[in-house]
Amino acid sequence: MSDLVTHFIGGLPVAEGETFAGYDPVTGREVRRVHEADRSVVDRAVSAARAALPGWSGLQAAERAAWMRRLADAIEERFEDLVAAEIADTGKSITQTRTLDIPRGAANFRSFAEIAAQHPENAFHLKDVLSYTVRRPLGVVAVIVPWNLPFLLATWKIGPALVAGNTVVVKPSEHTPGSMAVLAEIAASIGLPPGVLNVVNGFGPGSAGQFLVEHPGVDAVTFTGESRTGSAIMKSVADRVKPVSFELGGKNAGLVFADADLDAAVEGAVRSVFTNGGQVCLCTERLYVERPVFGEFVARLAGRARELAFGRPQDEHTTMMPMISAEHRDKVLSYYALAEDEGAEIHAGGGAPRFGDDRDGGYYVEPTVLTGLPSGSRVNREEIFGPVCHVAPFDAEAEAVALANESEYGLAATVWTSSLSRAHRVAQSLEAGLIWVNTWYLRDLRTPFGGVKLSGIGREGGTRSLDFYSEPTTITIKLEPGRAEI
């Protein structure tokens, strides 16, 4: 990736618009300049996508699936370039990037290629009437991508949108344009028809994001990010009644029962709270632990939090990454201060680490474990999106479920128990779109993904993605009884 990031429109790089700075989260230093798309650049991107639509949608589904497989193969050929771009943008560890972010990107394209090949149409025959459905692409889809898992989540949306016959204009986060720039190069290198995949860079309000979702040539919007931003997008597309798919914020709960394998529960909580610096919508920020094991659980979780390693991203033993920006670091630290003001007991963390080297200019915060706050406190109600959790005791199953459901969000939850009947009973009582029992972040890409309440609208994953990115049309034919059709 160059230290100057351009747009990608109609199969070519486009170096237009003012530039803004991109920073290394590890050191806080400026490391790149990024072109910002104005309305005219966004209009060109949408026009390119619109021009490519007839040819792309006119291909057979199997032909589009073959293109997805070529993209996956080419991603693996450019694997190290993508790893480098993702690390440069996010500061995450090379181990995670090589084992999760980039492999899942290739897997997304392959998975949706296979799912599309198996996606059935419906047909119904009733006496002398035959009704059947055909699916058509929505058209030009705006793909708005967050900064926490930029390559993984972009390909999660681009793959099904393209294989369903749409063309796309992707707007990556202003913090993480690098991997999309590499993907655009990959698309050009394999000869993907120009205009099928376009990328514009910039910010949200008053910039590329707003110009894209408001554009009359955009037929649908898919977005992952903050609930507040999702609400703003919904308002902006309401007049045209554009289809939207939103995966939004979370204030996810984890329930640990006394009969759980405590070793597994502690290690599971370490992953679900601190992975990616807590900057995953699925991370756990509220833990409820049955009272007989509460004290031991808190002590062990706090001990593990203190052991997490703040190495360089290129060090395979690094387990903690920085926050994405100075602004986000300051937000997380403000919640640490708020927790102390609200009376929390801090068992681990609670501040920013000091290294004595250039990382002191970076955006790091300490992994933090809190107890002692009421369920109605701001720390327990508001999404922090950092490496922090509050742990509270409970005495009865019904109490635990009520506490978990006491949230405006409903994206994910975890349940730790050795009782199979309790696992089923509690999981079905929790108000969340995804629930894991005795594990976390274990994903089958064929299953629906999404949340309830303020955590989103709609579901993606498997055939649900193809259902969103295409429109069914029902065709009904009156058959003439007793007369053979020629």
CSV table of C-alpha atoms in Angstrom, one decimal:
chain,number,residue,atom,x,y,z
A,1,MET,CA,0.0,0.0,0.0
A,2,SER,CA,1.3,3.5,-0.9
A,3,ASP,CA,1.6,6.3,1.6
A,4,LEU,CA,-1.0,8.1,-0.6
A,5,VAL,CA,-4.4,6.4,-0.7
A,6,THR,CA,-6.6,7.1,-3.7
A,7,HIS,CA,-10.2,6.2,-4.7
A,8,PHE,CA,-10.9,3.4,-7.1
A,9,ILE,CA,-13.6,4.1,-9.7
A,10,GLY,CA,-14.4,2.2,-12.9
A,11,GLY,CA,-11.4,0.0,-12.5
A,12,LEU,CA,-8.8,2.7,-12.1
A,13,PRO,CA,-7.2,4.7,-9.2
A,14,VAL,CA,-8.6,8.2,-8.9
A,15,ALA,CA,-6.4,10.8,-7.1
A,16,GLU,CA,-8.9,13.6,-6.6
A,17,GLY,CA,-10.0,15.7,-3.7
A,18,GLU,CA,-8.3,17.2,-0.7
A,19,THR,CA,-6.2,14.9,1.3
A,20,PHE,CA,-6.3,14.1,5.0
A,21,ALA,CA,-3.9,12.5,7.4
A,22,GLY,CA,-3.8,8.9,8.4
A,23,TYR,CA,-2.1,7.9,11.7
A,24,ASP,CA,-0.3,4.9,13.1
A,25,PRO,CA,-2.3,3.9,16.3
A,26,VAL,CA,0.9,2.3,17.7
A,27,THR,CA,2.9,5.6,17.7
A,28,GLY,CA,0.4,8.3,16.9
A,29,ARG,CA,2.6,9.5,14.0
A,30,GLU,CA,1.2,10.5,10.6
A,31,VAL,CA,2.0,7.7,8.1
A,32,ARG,CA,-0.2,8.4,5.1
A,33,ARG,CA,-2.4,10.9,3.2
A,34,VAL,CA,-5.8,9.9,2.0
A,35,HIS,CA,-7.9,11.5,-0.8
A,36,GLU,CA,-11.3,12.6,0.4
A,37,ALA,CA,-14.2,12.2,-2.0
A,38,ASP,CA,-16.4,15.2,-2.6
A,39,ARG,CA,-19.9,15.0,-4.2
A,40,SER,CA,-18.5,14.9,-7.7
A,41,VAL,CA,-16.2,12.0,-7.0
A,42,VAL,CA,-19.0,10.0,-5.3
A,43,ASP,CA,-21.2,10.8,-8.3
A,44,ARG,CA,-18.6,9.4,-10.6
A,45,ALA,CA,-18.3,6.2,-8.5
A,46,VAL,CA,-22.1,5.7,-8.4
A,47,SER,CA,-22.3,6.3,-12.2
A,48,ALA,CA,-19.5,3.8,-12.8
A,49,ALA,CA,-21.4,1.2,-10.7
A,50,ARG,CA,-24.6,2.0,-12.5
A,51,ALA,CA,-22.9,1.6,-15.9
A,52,ALA,CA,-21.5,-1.8,-14.9
A,53,LEU,CA,-24.8,-3.1,-13.6
A,54,PRO,CA,-26.4,-4.5,-16.7
A,55,GLY,CA,-23.4,-6.5,-17.8
A,56,TRP,CA,-22.7,-7.8,-14.3
A,57,SER,CA,-26.3,-8.7,-13.4
A,58,GLY,CA,-26.7,-10.3,-16.8
A,59,LEU,CA,-24.1,-12.9,-16.0
A,60,GLN,CA,-25.2,-16.3,-14.8
A,61,ALA,CA,-25.0,-16.8,-11.0
A,62,ALA,CA,-22.4,-19.4,-11.6
A,63,GLU,CA,-20.3,-17.0,-13.5
A,64,ARG,CA,-20.4,-14.4,-10.8
A,65,ALA,CA,-19.6,-17.1,-8.2
A,66,ALA,CA,-16.5,-18.0,-10.3
A,67,TRP,CA,-15.4,-14.3,-10.0
A,68,MET,CA,-15.7,-14.6,-6.2
A,69,ARG,CA,-13.5,-17.6,-6.2
A,70,ARG,CA,-10.9,-15.7,-8.3
A,71,LEU,CA,-11.0,-12.9,-5.8
A,72,ALA,CA,-10.4,-15.3,-2.9
A,73,ASP,CA,-7.5,-16.9,-4.7
A,74,ALA,CA,-6.0,-13.5,-5.5
A,75,ILE,CA,-6.4,-12.4,-1.8
A,76,GLU,CA,-4.3,-15.4,-0.8
A,77,GLU,CA,-1.7,-14.4,-3.4
A,78,ARG,CA,-1.5,-10.9,-1.9
A,79,PHE,CA,-1.9,-12.2,1.7
A,80,GLU,CA,1.1,-10.5,3.2
A,81,ASP,CA,0.3,-7.1,1.5
A,82,LEU,CA,-3.1,-7.3,3.1
A,83,VAL,CA,-1.7,-8.2,6.4
A,84,ALA,CA,0.7,-5.2,6.3
A,85,ALA,CA,-2.1,-2.8,5.3
A,86,GLU,CA,-4.4,-4.0,8.1
A,87,ILE,CA,-1.6,-3.7,10.7
A,88,ALA,CA,-0.6,-0.3,9.5
A,89,ASP,CA,-4.2,1.0,9.8
A,90,THR,CA,-5.2,-0.7,13.1
A,91,GLY,CA,-2.1,-1.6,15.0
A,92,LYS,CA,-3.6,-5.1,15.7
A,93,SER,CA,-1.3,-8.1,16.1
A,94,ILE,CA,0.2,-10.0,13.2
A,95,THR,CA,-1.0,-13.2,14.8
A,96,GLN,CA,-4.7,-12.1,14.7
A,97,THR,CA,-4.4,-10.5,11.3
A,98,ARG,CA,-2.9,-13.7,9.8
A,99,THR,CA,-5.2,-16.1,11.5
A,100,LEU,CA,-8.5,-14.2,11.5
A,101,ASP,CA,-8.9,-10.9,9.5
A,102,ILE,CA,-7.4,-11.8,6.2
A,103,PRO,CA,-8.3,-15.5,6.0
A,104,ARG,CA,-11.9,-14.7,6.8
A,105,GLY,CA,-11.9,-12.2,3.9
A,106,ALA,CA,-11.0,-14.9,1.5
A,107,ALA,CA,-13.4,-17.3,3.2
A,108,ASN,CA,-16.3,-14.8,2.8
A,109,PHE,CA,-15.9,-14.7,-1.0
A,110,ARG,CA,-15.7,-18.5,-1.2
A,111,SER,CA,-18.5,-19.1,1.2
A,112,PHE,CA,-21.0,-16.8,-0.6
A,113,ALA,CA,-20.0,-18.3,-3.9
A,114,GLU,CA,-21.0,-21.7,-2.6
A,115,ILE,CA,-24.2,-20.4,-0.9
A,116,ALA,CA,-25.3,-18.7,-4.1
A,117,ALA,CA,-25.0,-21.9,-6.1
A,118,GLN,CA,-27.3,-23.6,-3.6
A,119,HIS,CA,-29.8,-20.8,-3.2
A,120,PRO,CA,-33.2,-22.2,-4.4
A,121,GLU,CA,-36.1,-20.4,-6.0
A,122,ASN,CA,-39.6,-21.3,-5.0
A,123,ALA,CA,-42.4,-22.8,-7.1
A,124,PHE,CA,-46.0,-23.6,-6.2
A,125,HIS,CA,-48.5,-25.5,-8.3
A,126,LEU,CA,-52.2,-25.3,-7.4
A,127,LYS,CA,-54.6,-26.9,-9.9
A,128,ASP,CA,-54.2,-24.9,-13.1
A,129,VAL,CA,-52.0,-22.2,-11.6
A,130,LEU,CA,-48.2,-22.2,-11.5
A,131,SER,CA,-46.5,-19.6,-9.3
A,132,TYR,CA,-42.7,-19.2,-9.0
A,133,THR,CA,-40.2,-16.7,-7.9
A,134,VAL,CA,-37.2,-15.2,-9.5
A,135,ARG,CA,-34.7,-12.9,-7.7
A,136,ARG,CA,-33.2,-9.8,-9.1
A,137,PRO,CA,-30.3,-7.7,-7.7
A,138,LEU,CA,-31.2,-4.5,-5.9
A,139,GLY,CA,-28.8,-2.4,-8.1
A,140,VAL,CA,-26.1,-0.2,-6.8
A,141,VAL,CA,-25.3,-0.9,-3.1
A,142,ALA,CA,-23.5,1.5,-0.8
A,143,VAL,CA,-21.2,-0.5,1.6
A,144,ILE,CA,-20.2,1.5,4.7
A,145,VAL,CA,-17.4,-0.3,6.5
A,146,PRO,CA,-16.2,0.2,10.1
A,147,TRP,CA,-12.7,0.5,11.3
A,148,ASN,CA,-12.5,-2.4,13.9
A,149,LEU,CA,-12.4,-5.3,11.4
A,150,PRO,CA,-12.1,-3.4,8.2
A,151,PHE,CA,-11.2,-6.2,5.7
A,152,LEU,CA,-13.3,-9.0,7.3
A,153,LEU,CA,-16.4,-6.9,7.5
A,154,ALA,CA,-16.1,-5.3,4.1
A,155,THR,CA,-15.8,-8.7,2.4
A,156,TRP,CA,-18.7,-10.0,4.5
A,157,LYS,CA,-20.8,-7.4,2.6
A,158,ILE,CA,-19.1,-7.1,-0.7
A,159,GLY,CA,-19.2,-10.9,-1.4
A,160,PRO,CA,-22.9,-11.5,-1.2
A,161,ALA,CA,-23.8,-8.2,-2.8
A,162,LEU,CA,-21.7,-9.0,-5.9
A,163,VAL,CA,-22.6,-12.6,-6.2
A,164,ALA,CA,-26.3,-11.6,-6.1
A,165,GLY,CA,-25.7,-9.4,-9.2
A,166,ASN,CA,-25.3,-6.0,-7.6
A,167,THR,CA,-22.5,-3.5,-8.1
A,168,VAL,CA,-21.0,-1.7,-5.1
A,169,VAL,CA,-19.5,1.5,-3.9
A,170,VAL,CA,-17.5,0.9,-0.8
A,171,LYS,CA,-16.7,3.6,1.8
A,172,PRO,CA,-14.1,2.4,4.3
A,173,SER,CA,-13.6,4.1,7.6
A,174,GLU,CA,-11.4,7.2,7.3
A,175,HIS,CA,-9.1,5.5,9.8
A,176,THR,CA,-8.6,2.2,7.8
A,177,PRO,CA,-8.6,2.7,4.1
A,178,GLY,CA,-5.5,0.5,3.4
A,179,SER,CA,-7.0,-3.0,2.9
A,180,MET,CA,-9.7,-1.7,0.6
A,181,ALA,CA,-7.0,0.0,-1.5
A,182,VAL,CA,-5.3,-3.4,-1.8
A,183,LEU,CA,-8.6,-5.2,-2.6
A,184,ALA,CA,-9.2,-2.7,-5.4
A,185,GLU,CA,-5.8,-3.5,-6.8
A,186,ILE,CA,-6.6,-7.2,-6.6
A,187,ALA,CA,-9.9,-6.7,-8.4
A,188,ALA,CA,-8.1,-4.8,-11.2
A,189,SER,CA,-5.4,-7.4,-11.4
A,190,ILE,CA,-7.8,-10.3,-12.0
A,191,GLY,CA,-9.8,-8.3,-14.6
A,192,LEU,CA,-13.0,-7.8,-12.6
A,193,PRO,CA,-15.2,-5.8,-14.9
A,194,PRO,CA,-14.7,-2.1,-14.3
A,195,GLY,CA,-17.3,-0.4,-12.2
A,196,VAL,CA,-18.4,-3.6,-10.4
A,197,LEU,CA,-16.3,-2.7,-7.3
A,198,ASN,CA,-15.6,1.0,-6.5
A,199,VAL,CA,-14.0,2.5,-3.5
A,200,VAL,CA,-14.4,6.1,-2.2
A,201,ASN,CA,-12.6,7.5,0.8
A,202,GLY,CA,-13.6,10.2,3.3
A,203,PHE,CA,-15.6,10.8,6.5
A,204,GLY,CA,-19.3,10.5,7.4
A,205,PRO,CA,-21.4,13.7,7.8
A,206,GLY,CA,-20.6,16.3,5.2
A,207,SER,CA,-18.3,14.0,3.4
A,208,ALA,CA,-18.2,10.8,1.3
A,209,GLY,CA,-20.4,8.8,3.6
A,210,GLN,CA,-23.3,11.2,3.6
A,211,PHE,CA,-22.9,11.9,-0.1
A,212,LEU,CA,-23.0,8.2,-0.9
A,213,VAL,CA,-26.1,7.2,1.2
A,214,GLU,CA,-28.0,10.2,0.0
A,215,HIS,CA,-27.2,9.7,-3.7
A,216,PRO,CA,-30.3,9.0,-5.8
A,217,GLY,CA,-28.3,6.4,-7.8
A,218,VAL,CA,-27.8,4.2,-4.8
A,219,ASP,CA,-30.5,1.6,-4.4
A,220,ALA,CA,-29.6,0.1,-1.0
A,221,VAL,CA,-27.3,0.7,2.0
A,222,THR,CA,-25.5,-1.8,4.2
A,223,PHE,CA,-23.7,-0.4,7.3
A,224,THR,CA,-21.9,-1.7,10.3
A,225,GLY,CA,-21.1,0.8,13.1
A,226,GLU,CA,-22.5,2.9,15.8
A,227,SER,CA,-26.3,2.9,16.5
A,228,ARG,CA,-26.3,6.7,16.3
A,229,THR,CA,-24.8,6.6,12.8
A,230,GLY,CA,-27.3,3.9,11.7
A,231,SER,CA,-30.1,6.1,12.9
A,232,ALA,CA,-28.8,9.0,10.9
A,233,ILE,CA,-28.5,6.9,7.7
A,234,MET,CA,-32.0,5.6,8.2
A,235,LYS,CA,-33.3,9.2,8.3
A,236,SER,CA,-31.4,10.2,5.2
A,237,VAL,CA,-32.7,7.3,3.1
A,238,ALA,CA,-36.3,7.4,4.4
A,239,ASP,CA,-37.7,9.6,1.7
A,240,ARG,CA,-36.6,7.1,-1.0
A,241,VAL,CA,-37.5,4.0,1.2
A,242,LYS,CA,-34.1,2.4,0.3
A,243,PRO,CA,-33.5,-1.0,1.8
A,244,VAL,CA,-31.1,-1.0,4.7
A,245,SER,CA,-29.2,-3.6,6.6
A,246,PHE,CA,-27.6,-2.5,9.9
A,247,GLU,CA,-25.4,-4.3,12.3
A,248,LEU,CA,-25.0,-1.7,15.1
A,249,GLY,CA,-23.7,-1.4,18.6
A,250,GLY,CA,-23.8,-3.8,21.5
A,251,LYS,CA,-23.5,-3.9,25.3
A,252,ASN,CA,-23.2,-7.6,25.4
A,253,ALA,CA,-23.7,-9.7,28.5
A,254,GLY,CA,-22.1,-12.9,29.6
A,255,LEU,CA,-23.6,-15.2,32.2
A,256,VAL,CA,-21.4,-17.5,34.3
A,257,PHE,CA,-23.1,-20.1,36.4
A,258,ALA,CA,-21.6,-21.9,39.4
A,259,ASP,CA,-21.6,-25.2,37.6
A,260,ALA,CA,-19.6,-23.9,34.7
A,261,ASP,CA,-16.0,-25.1,33.9
A,262,LEU,CA,-14.4,-22.1,35.5
A,263,ASP,CA,-11.1,-22.4,33.6
A,264,ALA,CA,-13.0,-22.3,30.3
A,265,ALA,CA,-15.2,-19.5,31.5
A,266,VAL,CA,-12.3,-17.3,32.6
A,267,GLU,CA,-10.4,-17.9,29.3
A,268,GLY,CA,-13.6,-17.4,27.3
A,269,ALA,CA,-14.1,-14.1,29.1
A,270,VAL,CA,-10.5,-13.0,28.4
A,271,ARG,CA,-11.2,-13.5,24.7
A,272,SER,CA,-14.7,-12.0,24.6
A,273,VAL,CA,-13.7,-8.9,26.6
A,274,PHE,CA,-10.2,-8.1,25.3
A,275,THR,CA,-9.9,-9.5,21.7
A,276,ASN,CA,-9.1,-6.7,19.3
A,277,GLY,CA,-8.7,-4.3,22.2
A,278,GLY,CA,-12.4,-4.8,23.0
A,279,GLN,CA,-13.1,-3.1,19.7
A,280,VAL,CA,-15.5,-5.7,18.4
A,281,CYS,CA,-19.3,-5.3,18.4
A,282,LEU,CA,-19.6,-8.8,19.8
A,283,CYS,CA,-17.3,-8.2,22.8
A,284,THR,CA,-18.6,-8.7,26.3
A,285,GLU,CA,-18.8,-5.6,28.4
A,286,ARG,CA,-21.2,-6.9,31.2
A,287,LEU,CA,-20.5,-10.1,33.1
A,288,TYR,CA,-22.9,-11.7,35.6
A,289,VAL,CA,-21.4,-14.4,37.7
A,290,GLU,CA,-23.2,-16.7,40.2
A,291,ARG,CA,-22.3,-15.7,43.7
A,292,PRO,CA,-20.6,-18.9,44.9
A,293,VAL,CA,-17.8,-18.4,42.2
A,294,PHE,CA,-18.0,-14.6,41.9
A,295,GLY,CA,-14.9,-13.8,43.9
A,296,GLU,CA,-12.7,-16.4,42.4
A,297,PHE,CA,-13.8,-15.5,38.9
A,298,VAL,CA,-13.1,-11.8,39.3
A,299,ALA,CA,-9.7,-12.5,40.8
A,300,ARG,CA,-8.7,-14.8,38.0
A,301,LEU,CA,-10.0,-12.6,35.2
A,302,ALA,CA,-8.2,-9.6,36.7
A,303,GLY,CA,-5.0,-11.6,36.9
A,304,ARG,CA,-5.3,-12.6,33.3
A,305,ALA,CA,-6.0,-9.0,32.2
A,306,ARG,CA,-2.7,-7.9,33.9
A,307,GLU,CA,-0.9,-10.6,31.9
A,308,LEU,CA,-1.9,-9.5,28.5
A,309,ALA,CA,1.1,-8.4,26.4
A,310,PHE,CA,1.5,-4.9,24.9
A,311,GLY,CA,4.1,-5.9,22.3
A,312,ARG,CA,4.7,-4.5,18.8
A,313,PRO,CA,2.2,-5.6,16.2
A,314,GLN,CA,4.9,-7.6,14.4
A,315,ASP,CA,5.6,-9.6,17.6
A,316,GLU,CA,3.7,-12.9,17.5
A,317,HIS,CA,3.3,-12.8,21.3
A,318,THR,CA,1.4,-9.5,21.4
A,319,THR,CA,-2.1,-9.8,22.7
A,320,MET,CA,-3.2,-6.2,23.2
A,321,MET,CA,-3.6,-3.6,20.5
A,322,PRO,CA,-4.1,0.2,20.7
A,323,MET,CA,-7.4,2.0,20.3
A,324,ILE,CA,-8.0,3.1,16.7
A,325,SER,CA,-7.5,6.9,17.3
A,326,ALA,CA,-6.6,9.4,19.9
A,327,GLU,CA,-10.3,10.4,20.1
A,328,HIS,CA,-11.4,6.9,20.8
A,329,ARG,CA,-8.7,6.4,23.3
A,330,ASP,CA,-9.8,9.5,25.1
A,331,LYS,CA,-13.4,8.2,25.0
A,332,VAL,CA,-12.5,4.9,26.6
A,333,LEU,CA,-10.3,6.6,29.3
A,334,SER,CA,-13.3,8.9,30.1
A,335,TYR,CA,-15.3,5.9,30.9
A,336,TYR,CA,-12.5,4.6,33.1
A,337,ALA,CA,-12.7,7.9,35.0
A,338,LEU,CA,-16.5,7.8,35.1
A,339,ALA,CA,-16.4,4.3,36.6
A,340,GLU,CA,-14.2,5.5,39.4
A,341,ASP,CA,-16.4,8.5,39.9
A,342,GLU,CA,-19.5,6.3,40.1
A,343,GLY,CA,-17.8,4.2,42.8
A,344,ALA,CA,-16.4,1.2,40.9
A,345,GLU,CA,-13.7,-1.0,42.4
A,346,ILE,CA,-10.9,-1.4,39.8
A,347,HIS,CA,-9.4,-4.8,39.9
A,348,ALA,CA,-7.1,-4.4,36.9
A,349,GLY,CA,-6.2,-1.5,34.6
A,350,GLY,CA,-8.1,1.7,34.7
A,351,GLY,CA,-5.6,3.9,32.9
A,352,ALA,CA,-3.1,4.1,30.0
A,353,PRO,CA,0.2,2.2,30.0
A,354,ARG,CA,3.5,3.8,29.8
A,355,PHE,CA,6.3,2.2,27.7
A,356,GLY,CA,9.2,4.6,27.7
A,357,ASP,CA,9.4,4.5,23.9
A,358,ASP,CA,7.6,5.8,20.8
A,359,ARG,CA,4.4,3.8,21.8
A,360,ASP,CA,3.8,6.5,24.5
A,361,GLY,CA,2.5,8.6,21.6
A,362,GLY,CA,0.1,5.8,20.6
A,363,TYR,CA,-3.5,5.1,21.5
A,364,TYR,CA,-3.2,2.5,24.2
A,365,VAL,CA,-5.4,1.8,27.2
A,366,GLU,CA,-5.1,-0.8,29.9
A,367,PRO,CA,-7.4,-3.9,29.9
A,368,THR,CA,-9.7,-3.2,32.8
A,369,VAL,CA,-11.9,-5.2,35.1
A,370,LEU,CA,-14.5,-3.4,37.3
A,371,THR,CA,-17.0,-4.4,40.0
A,372,GLY,CA,-19.4,-2.6,42.4
A,373,LEU,CA,-21.6,-0.5,40.0
A,374,PRO,CA,-25.4,-0.7,39.9
A,375,SER,CA,-27.0,-2.0,36.7
A,376,GLY,CA,-28.3,1.5,35.9
A,377,SER,CA,-24.9,3.2,35.9
A,378,ARG,CA,-23.7,4.7,32.7
A,379,VAL,CA,-20.8,2.4,32.6
A,380,ASN,CA,-23.2,-0.5,32.6
A,381,ARG,CA,-25.6,1.0,30.1
A,382,GLU,CA,-23.5,2.7,27.4
A,383,GLU,CA,-21.3,1.0,24.8
A,384,ILE,CA,-17.7,1.8,25.6
A,385,PHE,CA,-16.0,-0.3,22.8
A,386,GLY,CA,-12.8,-0.9,24.6
A,387,PRO,CA,-11.0,-3.6,26.7
A,388,VAL,CA,-13.2,-3.3,29.7
A,389,CYS,CA,-15.9,-5.2,31.5
A,390,HIS,CA,-18.0,-4.8,34.7
A,391,VAL,CA,-18.6,-8.0,36.7
A,392,ALA,CA,-21.6,-8.3,39.1
A,393,PRO,CA,-22.9,-11.2,41.1
A,394,PHE,CA,-26.3,-12.9,40.8
A,395,ASP,CA,-28.2,-15.4,43.0
A,396,ALA,CA,-30.8,-17.0,40.7
A,397,GLU,CA,-31.2,-17.9,37.1
A,398,ALA,CA,-34.2,-15.6,36.5
A,399,GLU,CA,-32.2,-12.7,38.0
A,400,ALA,CA,-29.3,-13.3,35.7
A,401,VAL,CA,-31.6,-13.3,32.6
A,402,ALA,CA,-33.3,-10.1,33.8
A,403,LEU,CA,-30.0,-8.4,34.3
A,404,ALA,CA,-28.7,-9.5,30.9
A,405,ASN,CA,-31.9,-8.2,29.2
A,406,GLU,CA,-31.8,-4.9,31.0
A,407,SER,CA,-30.2,-3.1,28.0
A,408,GLU,CA,-31.2,-1.0,25.0
A,409,TYR,CA,-28.9,-3.3,23.0
A,410,GLY,CA,-29.3,-6.9,21.9
A,411,LEU,CA,-26.5,-8.1,19.7
A,412,ALA,CA,-24.8,-11.0,21.4
A,413,ALA,CA,-24.5,-12.9,24.7
A,414,THR,CA,-22.6,-15.8,26.2
A,415,VAL,CA,-23.7,-18.5,28.7
A,416,TRP,CA,-21.3,-20.6,30.7
A,417,THR,CA,-22.8,-23.7,32.3
A,418,SER,CA,-22.4,-27.5,32.4
A,419,SER,CA,-26.2,-28.0,32.4
A,420,LEU,CA,-27.6,-28.7,28.9
A,421,SER,CA,-31.2,-28.0,30.0
A,422,ARG,CA,-30.1,-24.6,31.5
A,423,ALA,CA,-28.1,-23.8,28.4
A,424,HIS,CA,-31.2,-24.2,26.2
A,425,ARG,CA,-33.5,-22.5,28.6
A,426,VAL,CA,-31.4,-19.4,29.3
A,427,ALA,CA,-30.3,-19.0,25.7
A,428,GLN,CA,-33.9,-18.9,24.5
A,429,SER,CA,-34.7,-16.3,27.2
A,430,LEU,CA,-32.0,-13.8,26.3
A,431,GLU,CA,-32.9,-10.8,24.1
A,432,ALA,CA,-30.0,-11.0,21.6
A,433,GLY,CA,-29.4,-12.0,18.0
A,434,LEU,CA,-26.4,-14.3,18.7
A,435,ILE,CA,-25.9,-16.4,21.8
A,436,TRP,CA,-22.9,-18.6,22.5
A,437,VAL,CA,-22.9,-21.4,25.0
A,438,ASN,CA,-19.5,-22.3,26.5
A,439,THR,CA,-17.7,-20.5,23.7
A,440,TRP,CA,-17.4,-17.1,22.0
A,441,TYR,CA,-17.0,-15.9,18.4
A,442,LEU,CA,-17.5,-19.4,17.0
A,443,ARG,CA,-19.2,-18.7,13.6
A,444,ASP,CA,-20.8,-20.8,10.9
A,445,LEU,CA,-21.1,-18.4,7.9
A,446,ARG,CA,-24.3,-20.0,6.9
A,447,THR,CA,-26.2,-18.8,10.0
A,448,PRO,CA,-28.0,-15.5,10.4
A,449,PHE,CA,-26.0,-12.6,11.9
A,450,GLY,CA,-27.5,-9.5,13.4
A,451,GLY,CA,-29.1,-8.0,16.5
A,452,VAL,CA,-32.3,-6.7,18.1
A,453,LYS,CA,-33.3,-3.4,19.8
A,454,LEU,CA,-30.6,-0.8,19.1
A,455,SER,CA,-28.2,-3.4,17.8
A,456,GLY,CA,-29.5,-3.5,14.2
A,457,ILE,CA,-32.1,-4.2,11.6
A,458,GLY,CA,-32.2,-7.3,9.4
A,459,ARG,CA,-29.9,-10.3,9.3
A,460,GLU,CA,-26.9,-11.2,7.1
A,461,GLY,CA,-25.1,-14.5,6.7
A,462,GLY,CA,-25.9,-17.5,4.5
A,463,THR,CA,-29.0,-17.2,2.4
A,464,ARG,CA,-30.2,-14.2,4.5
A,465,SER,CA,-27.5,-12.1,2.9
A,466,LEU,CA,-28.6,-13.1,-0.6
A,467,ASP,CA,-32.2,-12.4,0.5
A,468,PHE,CA,-31.2,-8.9,1.5
A,469,TYR,CA,-29.1,-8.1,-1.6
A,470,SER,CA,-31.8,-9.3,-4.0
A,471,GLU,CA,-35.5,-8.7,-4.6
A,472,PRO,CA,-38.0,-11.5,-5.2
A,473,THR,CA,-40.5,-11.3,-7.9
A,474,THR,CA,-43.5,-13.7,-8.0
A,475,ILE,CA,-44.6,-14.8,-11.5
A,476,THR,CA,-48.0,-16.5,-11.7
A,477,ILE,CA,-49.2,-18.3,-14.9
A,478,LYS,CA,-52.7,-19.5,-15.5
A,479,LEU,CA,-52.4,-22.9,-17.1
A,480,GLU,CA,-55.1,-24.2,-19.5
A,481,PRO,CA,-56.3,-27.5,-18.3
A,482,GLY,CA,-56.2,-30.4,-20.7
A,483,ARG,CA,-54.2,-28.6,-23.3
A,484,ALA,CA,-50.5,-29.4,-23.9
A,485,GLU,CA,-48.1,-26.5,-24.1
A,486,ILE,CA,-45.7,-26.5,-27.0
